[in-house]
Structures are given as structure tokens and as C-alpha cells.
mmCIF file of C-alpha atoms in Angstrom:
data_model
loop_
_atom_site.group_PDB
_atom_site.id
_atom_site.type_symbol
_atom_site.label_atom_id
_atom_site.label_comp_id
_atom_site.label_asym_id
_atom_site.label_seq_id
_atom_site.Cartn_x
_atom_site.Cartn_y
_atom_site.Cartn_z
ATOM 1 C CA GLN A 534 -32.548 18.346 165.423
ATOM 2 C CA LYS A 535 -30.717 18.189 168.735
ATOM 3 C CA GLU A 536 -28.915 14.943 169.507
ATOM 4 C CA VAL A 537 -30.813 14.515 172.788
ATOM 5 C CA GLU A 538 -34.292 15.808 173.479
ATOM 6 C CA GLN A 539 -35.699 15.894 176.994
ATOM 7 C CA ASP A 540 -39.013 17.356 178.080
ATOM 8 C CA PRO A 541 -38.005 20.119 180.513
ATOM 9 C CA GLY A 542 -41.252 19.933 182.468
ATOM 10 C CA PRO A 543 -41.700 21.153 185.111
ATOM 11 C CA LEU A 544 -43.380 18.069 186.464
ATOM 12 C CA SER A 545 -45.294 18.212 189.746
ATOM 13 C CA VAL A 546 -46.681 15.057 191.358
ATOM 14 C CA PRO A 547 -48.095 14.049 194.746
ATOM 15 C CA GLU A 548 -46.049 11.921 197.100
ATOM 16 C CA GLY A 549 -46.340 8.246 196.266
ATOM 17 C CA ALA A 550 -46.967 8.772 192.554
ATOM 18 C CA ILE A 551 -45.152 6.895 189.823
ATOM 19 C CA VAL A 552 -42.999 9.263 187.783
ATOM 20 C CA SER A 553 -41.882 8.718 184.200
ATOM 21 C CA LEU A 554 -39.046 10.792 182.765
ATOM 22 C CA ASN A 555 -38.060 10.414 179.136
ATOM 23 C CA CYS A 556 -35.420 11.277 176.567
ATOM 24 C CA THR A 557 -35.185 10.659 172.859
ATOM 25 C CA TYR A 558 -32.000 10.719 170.855
ATOM 26 C CA SER A 559 -30.956 10.686 167.233
ATOM 27 C CA ASN A 560 -27.397 9.319 167.305
ATOM 28 C CA SER A 561 -27.522 5.561 166.794
ATOM 29 C CA ALA A 562 -23.896 5.315 167.983
ATOM 30 C CA PHE A 563 -24.934 5.989 171.576
ATOM 31 C CA GLN A 564 -24.465 2.860 173.657
ATOM 32 C CA TYR A 565 -24.149 4.055 177.248
ATOM 33 C CA PHE A 566 -27.116 5.746 178.862
ATOM 34 C CA MET A 567 -27.141 7.530 182.181
ATOM 35 C CA TRP A 568 -29.455 9.399 184.460
ATOM 36 C CA TYR A 569 -28.044 12.125 186.664
ATOM 37 C CA ARG A 570 -29.943 13.808 189.490
ATOM 38 C CA GLN A 571 -29.232 17.438 190.255
ATOM 39 C CA TYR A 572 -30.573 19.081 193.388
ATOM 40 C CA SER A 573 -31.046 22.835 193.347
ATOM 41 C CA ARG A 574 -27.717 24.703 193.330
ATOM 42 C CA LYS A 575 -25.727 21.455 193.435
ATOM 43 C CA GLY A 576 -23.740 19.454 190.919
ATOM 44 C CA PRO A 577 -25.260 16.434 189.162
ATOM 45 C CA GLU A 578 -24.793 12.986 190.686
ATOM 46 C CA LEU A 579 -25.009 9.739 188.806
ATOM 47 C CA LEU A 580 -28.208 7.881 189.583
ATOM 48 C CA MET A 581 -28.132 4.989 187.140
ATOM 49 C CA TYR A 582 -26.442 3.861 183.980
ATOM 50 C CA THR A 583 -27.283 1.176 181.459
ATOM 51 C CA TYR A 584 -25.396 -0.262 178.544
ATOM 52 C CA SER A 585 -27.914 -2.244 176.582
ATOM 53 C CA SER A 586 -31.573 -2.220 175.740
ATOM 54 C CA GLY A 587 -33.912 -3.404 178.452
ATOM 55 C CA ASN A 588 -34.621 -2.531 182.053
ATOM 56 C CA LYS A 589 -32.352 -1.982 185.012
ATOM 57 C CA GLU A 590 -33.773 -1.664 188.477
ATOM 58 C CA ASP A 591 -32.275 -0.098 191.605
ATOM 59 C CA GLY A 592 -34.657 0.222 194.516
ATOM 60 C CA ARG A 593 -37.465 2.586 193.540
ATOM 61 C CA PHE A 594 -35.748 3.533 190.287
ATOM 62 C CA THR A 595 -35.956 1.719 186.961
ATOM 63 C CA ALA A 596 -34.045 2.751 183.859
ATOM 64 C CA GLN A 597 -35.352 1.566 180.537
ATOM 65 C CA VAL A 598 -33.615 1.727 177.169
ATOM 66 C CA ASP A 599 -35.201 1.047 173.796
ATOM 67 C CA LYS A 600 -32.461 1.380 171.197
ATOM 68 C CA SER A 601 -34.748 0.519 168.304
ATOM 69 C CA SER A 602 -36.897 3.546 169.121
ATOM 70 C CA LYS A 603 -33.962 5.649 170.410
ATOM 71 C CA TYR A 604 -35.848 6.269 173.606
ATOM 72 C CA ILE A 605 -34.835 6.027 177.251
ATOM 73 C CA SER A 606 -36.910 6.370 180.386
ATOM 74 C CA LEU A 607 -36.468 6.640 184.119
ATOM 75 C CA PHE A 608 -39.312 5.469 186.328
ATOM 76 C CA ILE A 609 -39.556 6.426 189.977
ATOM 77 C CA ARG A 610 -41.953 4.377 192.098
ATOM 78 C CA ASP A 611 -43.440 5.629 195.355
ATOM 79 C CA SER A 612 -41.966 9.062 194.754
ATOM 80 C CA GLN A 613 -40.828 11.017 197.798
ATOM 81 C CA PRO A 614 -40.366 14.755 198.425
ATOM 82 C CA SER A 615 -36.628 14.035 198.591
ATOM 83 C CA ASP A 616 -36.811 13.028 194.910
ATOM 84 C CA SER A 617 -37.552 16.651 194.012
ATOM 85 C CA ALA A 618 -34.684 17.624 191.702
ATOM 86 C CA THR A 619 -33.747 18.076 188.077
ATOM 87 C CA TYR A 620 -33.117 14.809 186.269
ATOM 88 C CA LEU A 621 -30.666 14.873 183.382
ATOM 89 C CA CYS A 622 -30.332 12.101 180.875
ATOM 90 C CA ALA A 623 -26.893 11.626 179.359
ATOM 91 C CA MET A 624 -25.433 9.294 176.802
ATOM 92 C CA LYS A 625 -22.215 8.475 174.991
ATOM 93 C CA ASP A 626 -21.061 6.273 172.193
ATOM 94 C CA GLY A 627 -19.163 3.094 172.746
ATOM 95 C CA GLY A 628 -15.753 4.270 171.573
ATOM 96 C CA GLY A 629 -13.177 3.023 174.047
ATOM 97 C CA SER A 630 -11.620 6.393 174.716
ATOM 98 C CA ASN A 631 -14.592 8.583 173.984
ATOM 99 C CA TYR A 632 -15.084 10.855 176.939
ATOM 100 C CA LYS A 633 -17.861 13.096 175.756
ATOM 101 C CA LEU A 634 -21.279 12.844 177.338
ATOM 102 C CA THR A 635 -24.234 14.398 175.587
ATOM 103 C CA PHE A 636 -26.727 15.659 178.124
ATOM 104 C CA GLY A 637 -30.393 16.477 177.873
ATOM 105 C CA LYS A 638 -31.586 19.784 179.263
ATOM 106 C CA GLY A 639 -33.073 18.138 182.328
ATOM 107 C CA THR A 640 -36.585 17.701 183.699
ATOM 108 C CA LEU A 641 -37.473 19.558 186.894
ATOM 109 C CA LEU A 642 -39.481 17.276 189.183
ATOM 110 C CA THR A 643 -41.333 18.385 192.298
ATOM 111 C CA VAL A 644 -42.882 15.781 194.596
ATOM 112 C CA ASN A 645 -45.441 17.352 196.883
ATOM 113 C CA PRO A 646 -46.022 15.943 200.393
ATOM 114 C CA ASP B 392 -15.106 11.342 202.196
ATOM 115 C CA ALA B 393 -13.452 11.496 198.808
ATOM 116 C CA MET B 394 -14.966 14.245 196.781
ATOM 117 C CA VAL B 395 -14.729 17.059 194.273
ATOM 118 C CA ILE B 396 -14.580 20.506 195.816
ATOM 119 C CA GLN B 397 -15.133 23.743 193.967
ATOM 120 C CA ASN B 398 -14.330 27.252 195.123
ATOM 121 C CA PRO B 399 -15.803 29.727 195.328
ATOM 122 C CA ARG B 400 -19.405 28.530 195.309
ATOM 123 C CA TYR B 401 -20.550 31.970 194.259
ATOM 124 C CA GLN B 402 -18.511 34.543 192.359
ATOM 125 C CA VAL B 403 -19.605 38.009 191.322
ATOM 126 C CA THR B 404 -17.420 39.906 188.901
ATOM 127 C CA GLN B 405 -17.614 42.931 186.700
ATOM 128 C CA PHE B 406 -17.748 42.846 182.945
ATOM 129 C CA GLY B 407 -14.216 42.266 181.672
ATOM 130 C CA LYS B 408 -12.647 41.548 185.060
ATOM 131 C CA PRO B 409 -10.726 38.234 185.068
ATOM 132 C CA VAL B 410 -11.995 35.396 187.209
ATOM 133 C CA THR B 411 -10.427 32.147 188.367
ATOM 134 C CA LEU B 412 -12.462 29.203 189.606
ATOM 135 C CA SER B 413 -10.785 26.289 191.328
ATOM 136 C CA CYS B 414 -11.474 22.595 191.635
ATOM 137 C CA SER B 415 -9.778 20.000 193.798
ATOM 138 C CA GLN B 416 -10.372 16.269 194.020
ATOM 139 C CA THR B 417 -9.430 13.587 196.480
ATOM 140 C CA LEU B 418 -10.546 10.733 194.212
ATOM 141 C CA ASN B 419 -7.146 10.532 192.497
ATOM 142 C CA HIS B 420 -8.921 10.405 189.137
ATOM 143 C CA ASN B 421 -6.941 10.848 185.950
ATOM 144 C CA VAL B 422 -9.506 12.918 184.111
ATOM 145 C CA MET B 423 -10.875 16.324 185.086
ATOM 146 C CA TYR B 424 -13.532 18.239 183.176
ATOM 147 C CA TRP B 425 -15.001 21.712 183.157
ATOM 148 C CA TYR B 426 -18.624 22.130 182.154
ATOM 149 C CA GLN B 427 -20.674 25.285 181.737
ATOM 150 C CA GLN B 428 -24.358 25.048 182.640
ATOM 151 C CA LYS B 429 -26.727 27.897 181.972
ATOM 152 C CA SER B 430 -30.183 28.032 183.460
ATOM 153 C CA SER B 431 -32.453 25.235 182.172
ATOM 154 C CA GLN B 432 -29.801 24.091 179.719
ATOM 155 C CA ALA B 433 -27.715 20.978 179.354
ATOM 156 C CA PRO B 434 -24.195 21.075 180.763
ATOM 157 C CA LYS B 435 -21.756 22.011 178.006
ATOM 158 C CA LEU B 436 -18.247 20.597 178.039
ATOM 159 C CA LEU B 437 -15.576 23.296 177.787
ATOM 160 C CA PHE B 438 -12.426 21.165 178.068
ATOM 161 C CA HIS B 439 -10.888 18.284 179.923
ATOM 162 C CA TYR B 440 -7.534 17.027 181.098
ATOM 163 C CA TYR B 441 -6.429 13.454 180.778
ATOM 164 C CA ASP B 442 -3.556 13.523 183.225
ATOM 165 C CA LYS B 443 -1.588 16.537 181.917
ATOM 166 C CA ASP B 444 -2.946 16.253 178.393
ATOM 167 C CA PHE B 445 -5.244 19.246 177.764
ATOM 168 C CA ASN B 446 -8.189 18.811 175.392
ATOM 169 C CA ASN B 447 -10.152 21.843 174.288
ATOM 170 C CA GLU B 448 -13.624 21.531 172.763
ATOM 171 C CA ALA B 449 -13.793 23.113 169.315
ATOM 172 C CA ASP B 450 -16.494 25.589 170.279
ATOM 173 C CA THR B 451 -15.009 26.713 173.587
ATOM 174 C CA PRO B 452 -14.334 30.469 173.370
ATOM 175 C CA ASP B 453 -10.731 31.646 173.599
ATOM 176 C CA ASN B 454 -11.797 33.627 176.640
ATOM 177 C CA PHE B 455 -11.727 30.396 178.645
ATOM 178 C CA GLN B 456 -8.451 28.851 179.738
ATOM 179 C CA SER B 457 -7.542 26.082 182.136
ATOM 180 C CA ARG B 458 -4.582 24.917 184.190
ATOM 181 C CA ARG B 459 -3.923 21.646 185.949
ATOM 182 C CA PRO B 460 -0.782 22.016 188.058
ATOM 183 C CA ASN B 461 -1.109 18.539 189.575
ATOM 184 C CA THR B 462 -3.456 15.564 189.727
ATOM 185 C CA SER B 463 -5.589 17.054 192.472
ATOM 186 C CA PHE B 464 -6.178 20.593 191.243
ATOM 187 C CA CYS B 465 -7.633 22.217 188.167
ATOM 188 C CA PHE B 466 -8.418 25.875 187.491
ATOM 189 C CA LEU B 467 -10.758 27.616 185.094
ATOM 190 C CA ASP B 468 -9.663 31.109 184.063
ATOM 191 C CA ILE B 469 -12.094 33.441 182.339
ATOM 192 C CA ARG B 470 -9.945 36.232 180.987
ATOM 193 C CA SER B 471 -12.580 38.845 180.151
ATOM 194 C CA PRO B 472 -16.016 37.744 181.311
ATOM 195 C CA GLY B 473 -18.979 38.964 179.349
ATOM 196 C CA LEU B 474 -22.622 38.975 180.375
ATOM 197 C CA GLY B 475 -23.103 35.786 178.391
ATOM 198 C CA ASP B 476 -20.592 33.966 180.578
ATOM 199 C CA ALA B 477 -22.857 34.116 183.616
ATOM 200 C CA ALA B 478 -23.533 30.478 184.422
ATOM 201 C CA MET B 479 -22.871 27.616 186.776
ATOM 202 C CA TYR B 480 -19.426 26.134 186.184
ATOM 203 C CA LEU B 481 -19.146 22.484 187.058
ATOM 204 C CA CYS B 482 -15.951 20.565 187.622
ATOM 205 C CA ALA B 483 -16.111 16.811 187.223
ATOM 206 C CA THR B 484 -13.723 13.886 187.382
ATOM 207 C CA SER B 485 -13.630 10.368 186.076
ATOM 208 C CA ARG B 486 -11.275 7.514 186.743
ATOM 209 C CA VAL B 487 -10.814 6.791 183.063
ATOM 210 C CA ARG B 488 -11.481 8.657 179.859
ATOM 211 C CA GLY B 489 -14.366 6.869 178.246
ATOM 212 C CA GLY B 490 -15.751 3.824 179.926
ATOM 213 C CA ALA B 491 -19.351 3.925 180.992
ATOM 214 C CA GLY B 492 -19.423 7.676 181.468
ATOM 215 C CA GLU B 493 -19.544 7.916 185.230
ATOM 216 C CA LEU B 494 -18.605 11.439 186.211
ATOM 217 C CA PHE B 495 -18.221 12.785 189.723
ATOM 218 C CA PHE B 496 -19.272 16.405 189.908
ATOM 219 C CA GLY B 497 -18.490 19.147 192.361
ATOM 220 C CA GLU B 498 -21.243 21.395 193.673
ATOM 221 C CA GLY B 499 -20.466 24.058 191.100
ATOM 222 C CA SER B 500 -19.379 27.681 191.068
ATOM 223 C CA ARG B 501 -22.102 30.125 190.128
ATOM 224 C CA LEU B 502 -20.717 33.130 188.268
ATOM 225 C CA THR B 503 -22.563 36.422 188.064
ATOM 226 C CA VAL B 504 -21.274 39.112 185.710
ATOM 227 C CA LEU B 505 -22.379 42.690 186.375
#
């Protein structure tokens, strides 16, 4: 079993739709959870990060973490064509000097005008 | 704007011909990373520098080497590229090693091996 599982999609939605992107993980030591957005032929950029279980909102984006189920989600409200990208979940344990992120494979999202 | 810059963006090489990819950063971050990302796969950490301290991942092939001559620059050397080394190579930085995991990535160098 891989440490992080992410549905690769692709996911295609109409403009204005609510999008749900998900990852499951097996390592209970993970404490930091991130979502990176990667446009085609570009490097990933950090979209959101959360430390604890619960929801974190930033504009149209909401990150949700359920540690008991080892499940994280990213919701995009009122999706726009500019949201079309690959979304990578990433996580790490809480060790003070631990540098290593474990990434999911990414979900390719297309938002159609 | 402060950023991470990778060169070249696209590199074509022949099987076995050495390649060097470069990365520079104006963020003055202590930590620099090299990731390999193959199509539809998760980025895979090859190694990282914490200041001048080099840290190799256990499963990084010996074919891959790195140099960090100063804080701003880092190089990835692929001594004898094989077909399986064709990938996007991503350089990233972070202010600290650890923390919340915020990495700043460059736009990547896409390597094609003929």
C-alpha cells in the first residue's frame, strides 16, 4: 500500500461547479498536510497547508483534514477555467527537522468555460 | 520578485551523454532540493542541501550527483543518462528544513533522452 493515494482523475467540470479533490494516507505520523497546484509545464506552488484536523478556508478554497479517517480534501467553490491544473496533495510528519514531503500523484482538473 | 530559476527549461541529450541542470534562488533559503517528476507521478526527492550539508536519498541512483557552490546556486549532474531518466527535474527551496513543509519550486527542467 502506498503511503499516499490520490485519484489521478482526470476530472472535468463546468465553470462554477464545486470541485472535491481527495487523498488518503496510511502513515499516522503525518501531521502537516498541503495542497500544491501545478499548471502544465510549470513547477508546483503551495496553495494551502493545514496542521490539524478540521477545515481551513482561503477564498474559494477549503482544505479539510480528518486524521481519524486518514483522509484529506480540497474543495474549490465557483471553479474557474484558471483553476485548471494538476493538484498534488503532500504531507509530512511532525518531526522538527524532518524535511521529507510525501506527495500524491496529483489529480488533473479541467474547468470548462 | 524573489524566485527560483531553473535552466535550461528543456534539455535534450543522447543516451549516456552527461547533462547538468542548474538552479538559482533569490530567496536566500538555507535548504535546496532536487525532485524528479515523471509523467503522472508524484515528485520524487533525489537529494537536498541544508546549507552545505548534502543529504542523499537512499534510493537515488549513483548516476545522479549534485553540487551547491554557494547559497544561491545548486546543480544537478546526470553522469550517464538512460532512457528511464527522462523526466521533469524540479528544484525547490525552503527557509528551514522541516517546519510546515512549504517549498518554493522552480518551473522545472524537462529532460529528454534520445
